[in-house]
Coordinates of C-alpha atoms in Angstrom, one line a residue:
M1 CA 12.6 30.9 38.7
G2 CA 16.2 31.1 40.0
T3 CA 19.0 28.6 40.5
E4 CA 17.6 26.7 43.3
A5 CA 16.4 23.0 42.8
P6 CA 12.9 21.9 43.6
A7 CA 12.4 21.1 47.2
H8 CA 12.3 17.3 46.5
H9 CA 15.2 17.2 44.4
R10 CA 17.4 19.0 47.0
S11 CA 20.2 17.4 49.0
P12 CA 21.2 18.8 52.4
A13 CA 23.5 22.0 51.8
D14 CA 26.9 20.1 53.2
A15 CA 26.1 17.1 50.9
P16 CA 28.0 16.7 47.8
P17 CA 26.5 17.3 44.3
R18 CA 24.8 14.2 42.6
L19 CA 23.1 13.0 39.6
L20 CA 19.6 13.2 39.4
L21 CA 19.2 11.8 35.8
G22 CA 21.7 10.2 33.4
P23 CA 24.2 9.7 32.1
L24 CA 22.5 9.5 29.0
L25 CA 24.8 8.6 25.8
R26 CA 23.7 10.1 23.0
H27 CA 25.5 11.2 19.8
V28 CA 28.3 8.9 18.9
D29 CA 30.6 8.7 15.7
E30 CA 33.8 7.4 14.7
T31 CA 35.5 9.9 17.0
S32 CA 33.3 11.7 19.5
A33 CA 30.5 11.0 21.6
T34 CA 28.0 13.3 23.7
V35 CA 26.7 12.5 27.1
W36 CA 24.0 14.3 29.0
V37 CA 23.5 14.8 32.6
E38 CA 20.9 16.5 35.2
T39 CA 22.4 17.1 38.8
D40 CA 20.7 18.2 41.6
R41 CA 22.8 22.0 42.2
P42 CA 25.5 23.9 40.0
C43 CA 28.7 21.9 39.7
A44 CA 31.3 20.8 37.5
V45 CA 30.8 17.6 35.4
E46 CA 33.6 15.7 34.0
L47 CA 33.5 12.8 31.4
R48 CA 36.3 10.4 31.4
A49 CA 37.0 7.7 28.7
D50 CA 40.2 6.2 27.7
D51 CA 43.1 8.7 28.4
R52 CA 40.4 11.7 27.6
S53 CA 38.3 13.8 29.6
V54 CA 36.2 17.0 29.4
V55 CA 34.9 19.2 32.2
E56 CA 31.9 21.4 32.0
R57 CA 30.2 23.6 34.3
T58 CA 26.4 23.0 34.7
W59 CA 24.0 25.5 33.4
S60 CA 20.2 26.0 34.8
V61 CA 16.7 26.8 33.4
H62 CA 13.9 26.7 35.7
G63 CA 15.9 25.7 38.8
H64 CA 17.0 22.7 37.3
H65 CA 20.8 22.0 36.4
Y66 CA 22.3 20.3 33.2
A67 CA 25.2 19.5 31.2
L68 CA 25.8 18.4 27.9
L69 CA 29.7 17.1 27.5
A70 CA 31.4 16.2 24.0
L71 CA 34.3 14.0 24.2
T72 CA 36.3 14.3 21.0
G73 CA 39.3 12.6 19.7
L74 CA 38.4 9.3 20.5
P75 CA 39.6 6.1 18.7
P76 CA 37.3 4.8 15.8
A77 CA 36.1 1.1 16.4
S78 CA 36.8 1.3 20.1
E79 CA 34.9 0.2 22.9
L80 CA 35.7 2.6 25.9
P81 CA 34.2 2.4 29.3
Y82 CA 33.7 5.7 30.8
E83 CA 33.0 7.5 34.3
V84 CA 31.2 10.8 35.1
A85 CA 32.1 13.0 38.1
V86 CA 30.7 15.7 39.7
D87 CA 32.9 18.2 41.6
G88 CA 35.8 15.6 41.4
R89 CA 33.7 12.7 42.9
R90 CA 32.9 9.9 40.9
A91 CA 28.9 9.6 40.3
W92 CA 28.8 7.1 37.5
P93 CA 29.0 4.2 37.4
E94 CA 27.1 3.6 40.7
P95 CA 28.8 1.4 43.3
G96 CA 27.1 -2.3 43.7
S97 CA 25.2 -1.7 40.3
P98 CA 24.1 -5.3 38.7
Y99 CA 24.7 -4.1 35.2
P100 CA 28.1 -3.8 33.4
S101 CA 30.2 -0.7 33.1
S102 CA 28.7 1.8 31.0
V103 CA 30.9 2.4 27.7
I104 CA 31.1 4.3 24.6
R105 CA 31.5 2.2 21.5
T106 CA 32.7 4.3 18.4
I107 CA 31.6 3.5 14.9
R108 CA 33.1 0.6 13.2
P109 CA 34.3 1.0 9.6
D110 CA 32.7 -2.9 9.3
E111 CA 29.5 -1.7 7.1
S112 CA 27.5 -3.5 10.0
L113 CA 24.6 -1.9 12.2
R114 CA 22.3 -3.0 15.2
L115 CA 19.6 -0.3 15.5
A116 CA 17.0 -0.6 18.0
F117 CA 13.6 1.1 17.9
G118 CA 10.1 1.7 18.5
S119 CA 7.8 4.1 20.4
C120 CA 5.0 4.2 23.1
R121 CA 6.3 3.6 26.7
R122 CA 4.1 4.1 29.6
C123 CA 5.7 4.6 32.7
A124 CA 4.9 2.1 35.7
P125 CA 6.7 0.0 38.2
D126 CA 8.2 -3.3 36.9
N127 CA 5.9 -5.6 39.0
R128 CA 3.0 -8.2 38.6
R129 CA 0.3 -5.6 39.2
A130 CA 1.7 -3.3 36.7
R131 CA 2.4 -5.7 34.3
R132 CA -1.1 -6.8 34.3
A133 CA -2.3 -3.0 33.2
F134 CA 0.6 -2.1 31.2
G135 CA 2.4 -5.7 30.3
V136 CA 6.3 -6.0 30.5
D137 CA 8.3 -3.0 30.0
A138 CA 10.3 -4.1 26.7
L139 CA 13.1 -1.6 26.9
A140 CA 13.6 -2.8 30.4
G141 CA 13.5 -6.2 29.0
L142 CA 16.0 -5.3 26.2
A143 CA 18.4 -4.0 29.2
E144 CA 18.1 -7.3 31.2
R145 CA 18.9 -9.1 28.2
M146 CA 21.9 -7.1 27.1
A147 CA 23.4 -7.8 30.5
L148 CA 23.9 -11.2 30.0
T149 CA 24.7 -11.3 26.4
P150 CA 28.0 -10.3 24.5
H151 CA 28.8 -6.8 23.7
E152 CA 28.5 -7.9 19.7
E153 CA 24.9 -8.7 20.2
W154 CA 24.0 -5.2 21.9
P155 CA 22.2 -2.5 19.7
D156 CA 24.8 0.0 18.3
A157 CA 22.0 2.5 18.6
L158 CA 18.5 3.3 19.7
F159 CA 16.0 5.1 17.8
L160 CA 12.9 6.2 20.5
A161 CA 10.3 7.2 17.8
G162 CA 7.8 9.2 19.9
D163 CA 5.8 9.5 22.9
Q164 CA 8.7 8.9 25.3
I165 CA 6.4 10.6 28.0
Y166 CA 2.6 11.1 28.3
A167 CA 1.9 14.4 29.4
D168 CA -1.9 13.9 29.1
D169 CA -2.1 10.5 30.6
P170 CA 0.7 10.1 33.2
S171 CA 1.2 7.1 35.6
P172 CA -1.3 6.7 38.7
E173 CA 1.5 8.1 41.1
L174 CA 2.1 11.1 39.2
T175 CA -1.5 11.7 38.4
K176 CA -2.2 12.1 42.0
R177 CA 0.7 14.4 42.5
L178 CA -0.7 16.4 39.6
K179 CA -4.2 16.5 41.0
E180 CA -2.8 18.0 44.5
A181 CA -0.6 20.7 42.5
H182 CA -3.5 21.8 40.4
D183 CA -6.0 21.9 43.4
G184 CA -8.4 24.7 42.3
G185 CA -7.4 24.6 38.5
S186 CA -9.1 23.7 35.2
R187 CA -10.6 20.2 36.1
A188 CA -10.2 19.4 32.0
V189 CA -6.6 19.2 32.6
R190 CA -6.2 18.7 36.4
A191 CA -4.5 15.2 36.1
E192 CA -2.3 16.5 33.1
V193 CA 1.1 18.4 32.8
R194 CA 0.9 21.7 32.7
N195 CA 4.6 23.5 32.6
F196 CA 8.0 22.8 32.6
E197 CA 8.6 21.8 36.2
E198 CA 5.9 19.1 36.0
Y199 CA 7.2 17.9 32.5
T200 CA 10.7 17.4 34.7
W201 CA 8.5 15.1 36.6
L202 CA 7.7 12.8 33.8
Y203 CA 11.1 12.5 32.5
H204 CA 12.4 11.9 35.8
E205 CA 9.9 9.0 36.3
T206 CA 10.4 7.6 32.7
W207 CA 14.1 7.4 32.8
S208 CA 15.1 6.5 36.6
P209 CA 14.2 2.9 36.7
P210 CA 17.6 0.9 36.9
A211 CA 17.5 -1.0 34.1
V212 CA 16.4 1.9 31.8
R213 CA 18.8 4.2 33.1
W214 CA 21.5 1.9 32.4
L215 CA 20.3 0.9 29.0
L216 CA 20.2 4.8 28.0
S217 CA 23.9 5.2 29.6
T218 CA 25.5 2.7 27.3
V219 CA 23.4 2.8 23.9
P220 CA 23.5 6.0 21.9
S221 CA 20.0 7.1 21.3
A222 CA 18.2 9.3 19.0
M223 CA 14.7 10.8 19.9
I224 CA 11.7 12.5 18.3
L225 CA 8.8 13.9 19.9
D226 CA 5.1 13.1 19.0
D227 CA 1.5 14.3 20.0
H228 CA 1.6 12.5 23.7
D229 CA 4.5 14.5 24.4
L230 CA 2.2 17.5 24.4
R231 CA -1.7 16.1 24.1
D232 CA -3.4 13.3 22.2
D233 CA -4.4 14.8 18.7
W234 CA -1.8 17.6 18.8
N235 CA -2.1 19.3 15.4
S236 CA -4.3 16.6 13.7
S237 CA -6.5 19.3 12.2
L238 CA -7.2 22.9 12.2
S239 CA -10.2 22.6 14.2
W240 CA -8.3 20.8 17.1
R241 CA -5.8 23.5 16.8
E242 CA -8.5 26.4 17.3
W243 CA -9.9 24.7 19.9
A244 CA -6.4 23.9 21.9
T245 CA -5.0 27.3 21.5
A246 CA -8.1 29.1 22.9
Q247 CA -7.8 27.0 26.4
E248 CA -6.4 29.0 29.4
W249 CA -3.9 26.1 29.9
W250 CA -2.3 26.0 26.1
R251 CA 0.5 28.7 26.6
G252 CA 1.9 27.2 29.9
R253 CA 1.8 23.4 28.5
V254 CA 3.1 24.2 25.0
T255 CA 6.0 26.1 26.4
G256 CA 7.0 23.4 29.0
A257 CA 6.6 21.0 26.2
F258 CA 8.9 22.7 23.8
A259 CA 11.5 24.1 26.4
S260 CA 11.5 20.7 28.2
Y261 CA 12.1 18.4 24.6
W262 CA 14.8 21.0 23.9
V263 CA 16.5 20.1 26.9
Y264 CA 16.3 16.6 27.7
Q265 CA 15.5 15.2 23.9
H266 CA 16.7 17.6 21.2
L267 CA 20.1 18.6 22.4
G268 CA 21.3 15.1 22.0
N269 CA 20.4 14.6 18.7
L270 CA 23.0 16.7 17.6
S271 CA 26.7 16.2 16.7
P272 CA 29.2 18.3 18.3
G273 CA 29.7 20.2 15.0
E274 CA 25.8 20.7 14.9
L275 CA 25.6 21.9 18.6
A276 CA 28.6 24.7 17.8
E277 CA 26.2 26.0 15.1
D278 CA 22.8 26.1 17.1
D279 CA 21.8 29.5 18.2
M280 CA 19.8 28.4 21.2
W281 CA 22.5 26.2 22.6
A282 CA 24.9 29.4 22.2
T283 CA 22.6 31.6 24.0
V284 CA 22.2 29.1 26.8
R285 CA 26.0 28.7 27.0
S286 CA 26.8 32.6 26.9
T287 CA 23.9 33.9 29.3
A288 CA 25.4 34.3 32.7
D289 CA 21.9 35.0 34.5
D290 CA 19.6 31.8 35.2
D291 CA 16.4 33.8 35.0
E292 CA 17.6 35.4 31.9
R293 CA 18.4 32.0 30.3
T294 CA 15.1 30.5 31.4
R295 CA 13.1 33.5 29.6
A296 CA 15.0 33.1 26.7
L297 CA 14.5 29.2 26.4
D298 CA 10.5 29.9 27.3
E299 CA 10.4 32.5 24.5
F300 CA 12.3 30.2 22.3
A301 CA 9.8 27.4 23.0
Y302 CA 6.8 29.3 22.8
R303 CA 7.8 30.8 19.2
T304 CA 8.7 27.5 17.9
D305 CA 5.1 26.5 18.1
E306 CA 3.6 29.7 16.9
E307 CA 6.0 30.2 13.8
P308 CA 7.5 26.6 13.1
T309 CA 10.0 27.7 10.8
T310 CA 11.9 29.3 13.5
A311 CA 13.3 25.9 15.0
R312 CA 14.1 22.5 13.2
W313 CA 13.5 19.2 15.4
S314 CA 14.1 17.0 12.4
F315 CA 17.9 15.7 12.1
F316 CA 20.1 13.2 10.9
R317 CA 22.5 10.4 12.2
D318 CA 25.1 8.7 10.0
F319 CA 26.4 5.4 11.0
G320 CA 28.6 4.2 8.2
T321 CA 31.8 5.3 6.6
D322 CA 32.5 7.7 3.9
E323 CA 32.5 4.8 1.4
H324 CA 29.5 3.0 2.9
Q325 CA 27.0 5.0 4.2
I326 CA 24.1 4.0 6.3
R327 CA 22.1 7.2 7.3
L328 CA 18.9 7.8 9.7
V329 CA 17.0 10.7 8.7
V330 CA 14.5 11.5 11.2
V331 CA 11.5 13.8 10.2
D332 CA 9.5 15.9 12.4
S333 CA 5.6 14.9 11.4
R334 CA 4.0 16.6 14.0
C335 CA 5.1 20.1 14.7
S336 CA 5.6 21.6 11.2
R337 CA 2.5 20.6 9.7
R338 CA 0.2 22.6 7.4
L339 CA -3.6 22.7 8.5
E340 CA -5.5 24.4 6.4
P341 CA -8.2 22.3 4.9
D342 CA -7.4 22.9 1.3
D343 CA -3.8 23.0 2.0
R344 CA -3.0 20.4 4.4
A345 CA 0.7 18.9 4.8
M346 CA 2.4 16.4 7.2
V347 CA 5.7 18.4 6.5
D348 CA 5.8 22.1 5.4
D349 CA 8.0 23.1 2.4
V350 CA 11.1 24.3 4.6
E351 CA 11.2 20.9 6.2
W352 CA 10.6 19.3 3.4
Q353 CA 13.1 20.6 1.6
W354 CA 15.6 19.6 4.3
V355 CA 14.6 16.1 4.4
R356 CA 15.1 15.9 0.7
D357 CA 18.6 17.4 0.9
H358 CA 19.4 15.2 3.7
V359 CA 18.4 11.6 2.0
R360 CA 20.1 12.4 -1.2
V361 CA 23.8 11.6 -0.2
D362 CA 26.8 9.7 -2.0
N363 CA 27.7 6.2 -1.3
L364 CA 24.7 5.6 0.4
E365 CA 24.1 1.6 1.1
H366 CA 21.0 2.0 3.2
L367 CA 18.5 4.8 4.1
L368 CA 16.7 4.8 6.9
I369 CA 13.6 7.5 7.4
G370 CA 12.4 7.9 10.7
T371 CA 8.9 9.1 11.2
T372 CA 6.8 8.5 14.4
L373 CA 3.7 7.9 12.3
P374 CA 3.7 5.0 9.7
F375 CA 3.9 5.8 6.1
L376 CA 2.3 2.7 4.8
L377 CA -0.9 1.6 7.1
P378 CA -2.9 -1.8 6.8
P379 CA -4.8 -0.8 3.7
G380 CA -8.0 -1.0 5.1
I381 CA -7.2 2.0 7.7
H382 CA -5.2 3.8 4.9
H383 CA -8.4 4.0 2.8
L384 CA -10.5 5.3 6.0
Q385 CA -8.1 7.9 6.3
G386 CA -8.3 9.2 2.7
W387 CA -11.9 9.1 2.9
N388 CA -11.7 11.1 6.4
E389 CA -9.3 13.8 5.0
A390 CA -11.8 14.6 2.1
V391 CA -15.0 14.7 3.8
T392 CA -13.5 16.8 6.5
S393 CA -12.0 19.1 4.2
R394 CA -15.8 19.8 3.0
R395 CA -14.8 18.3 -0.5
A396 CA -17.4 15.9 -0.4
W397 CA -20.4 15.1 1.2
G398 CA -21.4 18.0 3.1
P399 CA -21.2 19.8 6.2
L400 CA -22.9 17.4 8.4
V401 CA -20.6 14.5 7.5
A402 CA -17.7 16.8 7.9
R403 CA -18.5 17.2 11.5
A404 CA -19.1 13.6 11.9
G405 CA -15.5 13.0 10.1
E406 CA -14.0 15.5 12.5
W407 CA -15.4 13.5 15.3
L408 CA -14.1 10.3 14.2
R409 CA -10.9 11.7 13.0
R410 CA -10.2 12.6 16.9
L411 CA -11.7 9.2 18.4
V412 CA -9.5 7.0 16.3
D413 CA -6.6 9.1 15.5
L414 CA -6.8 9.3 11.6
E415 CA -3.8 11.7 11.1
H416 CA -1.1 9.6 9.3
W417 CA 0.6 10.1 6.1
A418 CA -2.7 8.8 4.3
A419 CA -4.6 11.4 6.0
F420 CA -2.1 14.2 4.6
R421 CA -2.7 13.0 0.9
N422 CA -0.2 15.6 -0.7
S423 CA 2.6 14.6 1.5
F424 CA 1.9 11.0 1.0
E425 CA 2.5 11.8 -2.7
Q426 CA 5.6 13.8 -2.1
M427 CA 7.1 10.6 0.1
T428 CA 6.2 8.3 -2.8
D429 CA 8.2 10.8 -5.3
L430 CA 11.0 11.0 -3.1
L431 CA 11.3 6.9 -2.8
V432 CA 11.0 6.7 -6.8
E433 CA 13.3 9.3 -6.9
I434 CA 15.8 7.7 -4.6
T435 CA 15.6 4.0 -6.0
Q436 CA 16.1 5.1 -9.7
G437 CA 19.2 6.9 -9.1
T438 CA 22.6 5.8 -10.7
N439 CA 23.6 4.2 -7.7
P440 CA 20.5 3.4 -5.6
P441 CA 21.0 2.0 -1.9
A442 CA 20.3 -1.5 -0.9
S443 CA 17.5 -0.7 1.2
V444 CA 14.8 2.3 1.8
L445 CA 13.3 1.5 5.2
V446 CA 10.8 3.5 7.1
L447 CA 10.9 3.2 10.8
S448 CA 7.8 4.2 12.8
G449 CA 5.9 3.6 15.8
D450 CA 2.6 5.3 17.0
V451 CA -0.3 3.0 16.4
H452 CA 0.2 0.7 19.1
C453 CA 0.7 -2.7 17.2
S454 CA 3.6 -3.7 15.3
Y455 CA 4.2 -5.1 11.5
T456 CA 6.3 -5.2 8.6
A457 CA 5.3 -4.1 5.0
R458 CA 6.9 -4.6 1.8
A459 CA 6.4 -1.9 -1.2
R460 CA 6.3 -2.3 -4.7
L461 CA 7.1 1.3 -6.1
P462 CA 5.7 2.3 -9.8
V463 CA 9.1 1.4 -11.5
P464 CA 10.4 -1.0 -8.9
H465 CA 14.4 -1.3 -8.8
P466 CA 15.4 -5.1 -8.4
A467 CA 18.2 -4.4 -6.4
T468 CA 16.4 -1.9 -3.7
A469 CA 14.0 -3.2 -0.7
V470 CA 11.6 -0.6 0.2
H471 CA 9.9 -1.6 3.5
Q472 CA 7.7 0.0 6.2
L473 CA 8.8 -1.2 9.8
T474 CA 6.5 -0.2 12.6
Q475 CA 7.0 -1.0 16.4
S476 CA 4.6 0.0 18.8
P477 CA 4.7 0.0 21.9
F478 CA 7.7 -0.6 24.2
R479 CA 4.9 -0.6 26.9
N480 CA 1.6 0.6 26.4
P481 CA -0.8 -2.3 24.7
M482 CA -3.9 -1.5 22.7
E483 CA -7.0 -2.5 24.4
T484 CA -8.9 -5.4 23.3
P485 CA -11.9 -3.5 21.7
L486 CA -9.6 -1.6 19.6
R487 CA -7.8 -4.6 18.6
V488 CA -11.0 -6.2 17.3
A489 CA -11.9 -2.8 15.4
Y490 CA -8.4 -2.7 14.2
T491 CA -8.4 -6.2 12.7
T492 CA -12.1 -6.1 11.4
I493 CA -11.5 -3.1 9.4
E494 CA -8.8 -5.3 7.3
W495 CA -11.7 -7.8 6.8
S496 CA -11.5 -7.9 2.9
P497 CA -15.1 -6.9 2.5
L498 CA -14.3 -3.6 4.8
Q499 CA -11.3 -2.8 2.8
R500 CA -13.1 -2.9 -0.4
L501 CA -16.0 -0.8 1.4
W502 CA -13.6 1.8 2.5
H503 CA -11.7 2.2 -0.7
R504 CA -15.0 2.5 -2.6
M505 CA -16.1 5.1 0.2
A506 CA -12.8 7.1 -0.4
R507 CA -13.1 6.7 -4.5
S508 CA -17.1 8.1 -4.1
A509 CA -15.5 11.2 -2.1
G510 CA -13.2 11.8 -4.9
V511 CA -10.0 10.3 -3.6
D512 CA -7.6 8.9 -6.4
D513 CA -5.8 6.0 -6.0
V514 CA -2.1 6.3 -5.0
R515 CA 1.0 5.1 -7.2
I516 CA 2.5 2.5 -4.6
G517 CA 1.5 -0.9 -3.7
W518 CA 2.2 -2.6 -0.4
E519 CA 1.3 -5.6 1.4
I520 CA 1.6 -6.4 5.2
D521 CA 3.8 -9.4 5.3
H522 CA 4.5 -10.0 9.0
G523 CA 2.1 -9.1 11.6
P524 CA 0.1 -7.4 13.2
W525 CA 1.3 -8.0 16.5
F526 CA -0.3 -6.4 19.7
V527 CA 2.4 -6.8 22.2
N528 CA 4.9 -4.7 23.9
G529 CA 8.0 -5.2 22.1
V530 CA 11.2 -3.8 20.5
M531 CA 12.6 -3.9 16.8
T532 CA 16.2 -4.5 16.0
L533 CA 17.0 -3.3 12.4
V534 CA 20.4 -5.3 11.4
V535 CA 22.5 -4.5 8.5
V536 CA 25.8 -6.6 7.3
G537 CA 26.9 -5.0 3.8
R538 CA 24.0 -4.6 1.6
E539 CA 21.9 -7.0 3.4
A540 CA 19.4 -6.3 6.1
R541 CA 17.1 -8.0 8.2
V542 CA 14.7 -7.2 11.3
E543 CA 14.9 -8.8 14.6
V544 CA 11.3 -8.7 16.4
G545 CA 11.8 -9.2 20.2
E546 CA 8.5 -9.5 22.3
G547 CA 8.4 -8.3 26.0
D548 CA 8.4 -11.3 28.4
V549 CA 9.3 -12.2 32.0
R550 CA 12.1 -14.2 33.2
D551 CA 13.0 -15.0 37.1
G552 CA 10.6 -12.3 38.1
R553 CA 12.2 -9.6 35.9
S554 CA 11.5 -8.1 32.4
W555 CA 13.0 -9.7 29.4
L556 CA 13.1 -9.6 25.6
T557 CA 12.5 -12.7 23.9
R558 CA 13.5 -12.8 20.0
T559 CA 10.6 -14.3 18.1
V560 CA 11.0 -13.5 14.3
N561 CA 13.8 -12.7 11.8
I562 CA 12.7 -11.2 8.8
P563 CA 15.0 -10.7 5.6
L564 CA 14.3 -7.3 4.2
T565 CA 14.4 -7.9 0.4
A566 CA 13.3 -6.0 -2.7
A567 CA 9.6 -7.0 -4.0
R568 CA 9.1 -8.5 -7.2
P569 CA 5.6 -8.7 -8.9
T570 CA 4.9 -12.1 -8.3
D571 CA 6.3 -12.1 -4.8
R572 CA 3.3 -13.0 -2.3
P573 CA 3.9 -13.1 1.9
P574 CA 3.7 -16.1 3.8
R575 CA 0.1 -16.3 4.9
R576 CA -0.1 -15.5 8.8
A577 CA 3.4 -15.0 9.1
G578 CA 4.8 -14.7 12.9
A579 CA 1.3 -15.2 14.0
R580 CA 2.0 -18.2 16.0
A581 CA 5.2 -16.5 17.8
F582 CA 3.3 -13.9 19.3
R583 CA 0.1 -15.9 20.2
Q584 CA -1.9 -12.9 19.1
P585 CA -5.1 -13.2 16.8
Q586 CA -4.4 -12.4 13.1
P587 CA -6.8 -10.9 10.4
A588 CA -8.6 -13.5 8.5
G589 CA -6.3 -13.1 5.5
R590 CA -3.4 -11.3 4.2
W591 CA -3.3 -7.1 4.6
R592 CA -2.7 -6.3 1.1
A593 CA -3.0 -2.8 -0.6
T594 CA -2.0 -2.3 -4.5
K595 CA -3.5 0.9 -6.1
S596 CA -4.7 1.8 -3.2
S597 CA -6.6 5.1 -2.3

């Protein structure tokens, strides 16, 4: 430990300090903004915007040096170019950058919002060879398009809905480096990340490409972790957890995962007021010794996995005004799970109460619920997951089928809300409660990723409110397309006879039908892309962008523009909507779930 930066990050002793990563523009509201940076050594970091500035000394853990700067007192509805200086020397914007100046855009009181979102981004170079393997980097494409479009068309915020990094499946370049570092270690995880230091390699590789670095410097970002931040299938079942926690590599892996997540992702989710009340942030700021600070962070990180109620990763962000509120509530659907077979829950009672408290606010015009895992799945997969939970919990069909079901659960990731039926019902009840209030919002939209395909689904609640649109919006991946055999399996399950078969199997395993109906009205699309939610007053729509190549560089092409409206009993989606725009095979008919199990 100690304060010295790792050798591959160090500059000559007589060289000025420099930015290693960032700046990342994180939390922005009407009058304040936070900016996160990593530097190569201890230094003073200054953030300047308009006629205001703030200076902070870096703090260090595991030999890495960070600063999170909160600039307050900014004018509302303003666009302010900003600079970052280290030890008095300007470090950002970099000279000769092909991108516009990074700006802070404080919230406007005009009842509008453009929120881009998605998940699942594998890191690879932006060249032809990498595109053949992983496709176009849609985030880089978004940045390239922004650089040539008016600021009014830029996203006001970016929600990264999980799997920002792949600790269990790094890039080929990083895999080689990890194998060299782990020579003689466990072969099972030789090519995987094992500690905090190696997690920093992932973040540097992921956030350093120039286009993505500029994007994150000028669009406020909100982030949540998912399974690949630690390992595939993380907390999918009790048997997975019992296996994982018994491995010799587990403690270093889970400690590094949570400690680095807290530093690189979680801190920036919080407002200046929330930071002032955060105990771990206070400890980091008040501890003078680097080794002691590192020990405190590592102990906190390990404890958050052992005792999930000691930390909260869920968060909220407000985009509107007091009179016209637009709120994003991001639910941690990974770390606070209950996994006992007879008492499974996607979110434990403490976390769920926090969610309930933060979705019920006055003057709410649009409620956005962020959860990495989709709430409403294609119905065939929904039925399959309901059946799988029943048989693996040994409520039906005996121990042999339970073992087969557990194997299938891990093979194809049967761990979404449909596989945590009690939580699915809780979410349904919450949606009904919100939409049946005295002053319901114009829309309740669930924003998700994870499944490596994208679609929109319009929901029909048991007692539909004629003025409230309820939709599942799923965007995945940014850059990690589903392999062809899985695409075929995914669409085959939605063939109507197989849908009905899985429904009957779920019913025969004792799975009751649910009280909500829905239909996939646009998609699925199996391409890298970005969705952008556009809110104007009480109207909402979603723009779907597809990763493309223009003049040899990543690009994002808008292909579908979907109005988000309330469902009526007679509504039916247009047949094969959006199929032509994405040039992808579509299922034979519409995906529809009504009173599904």
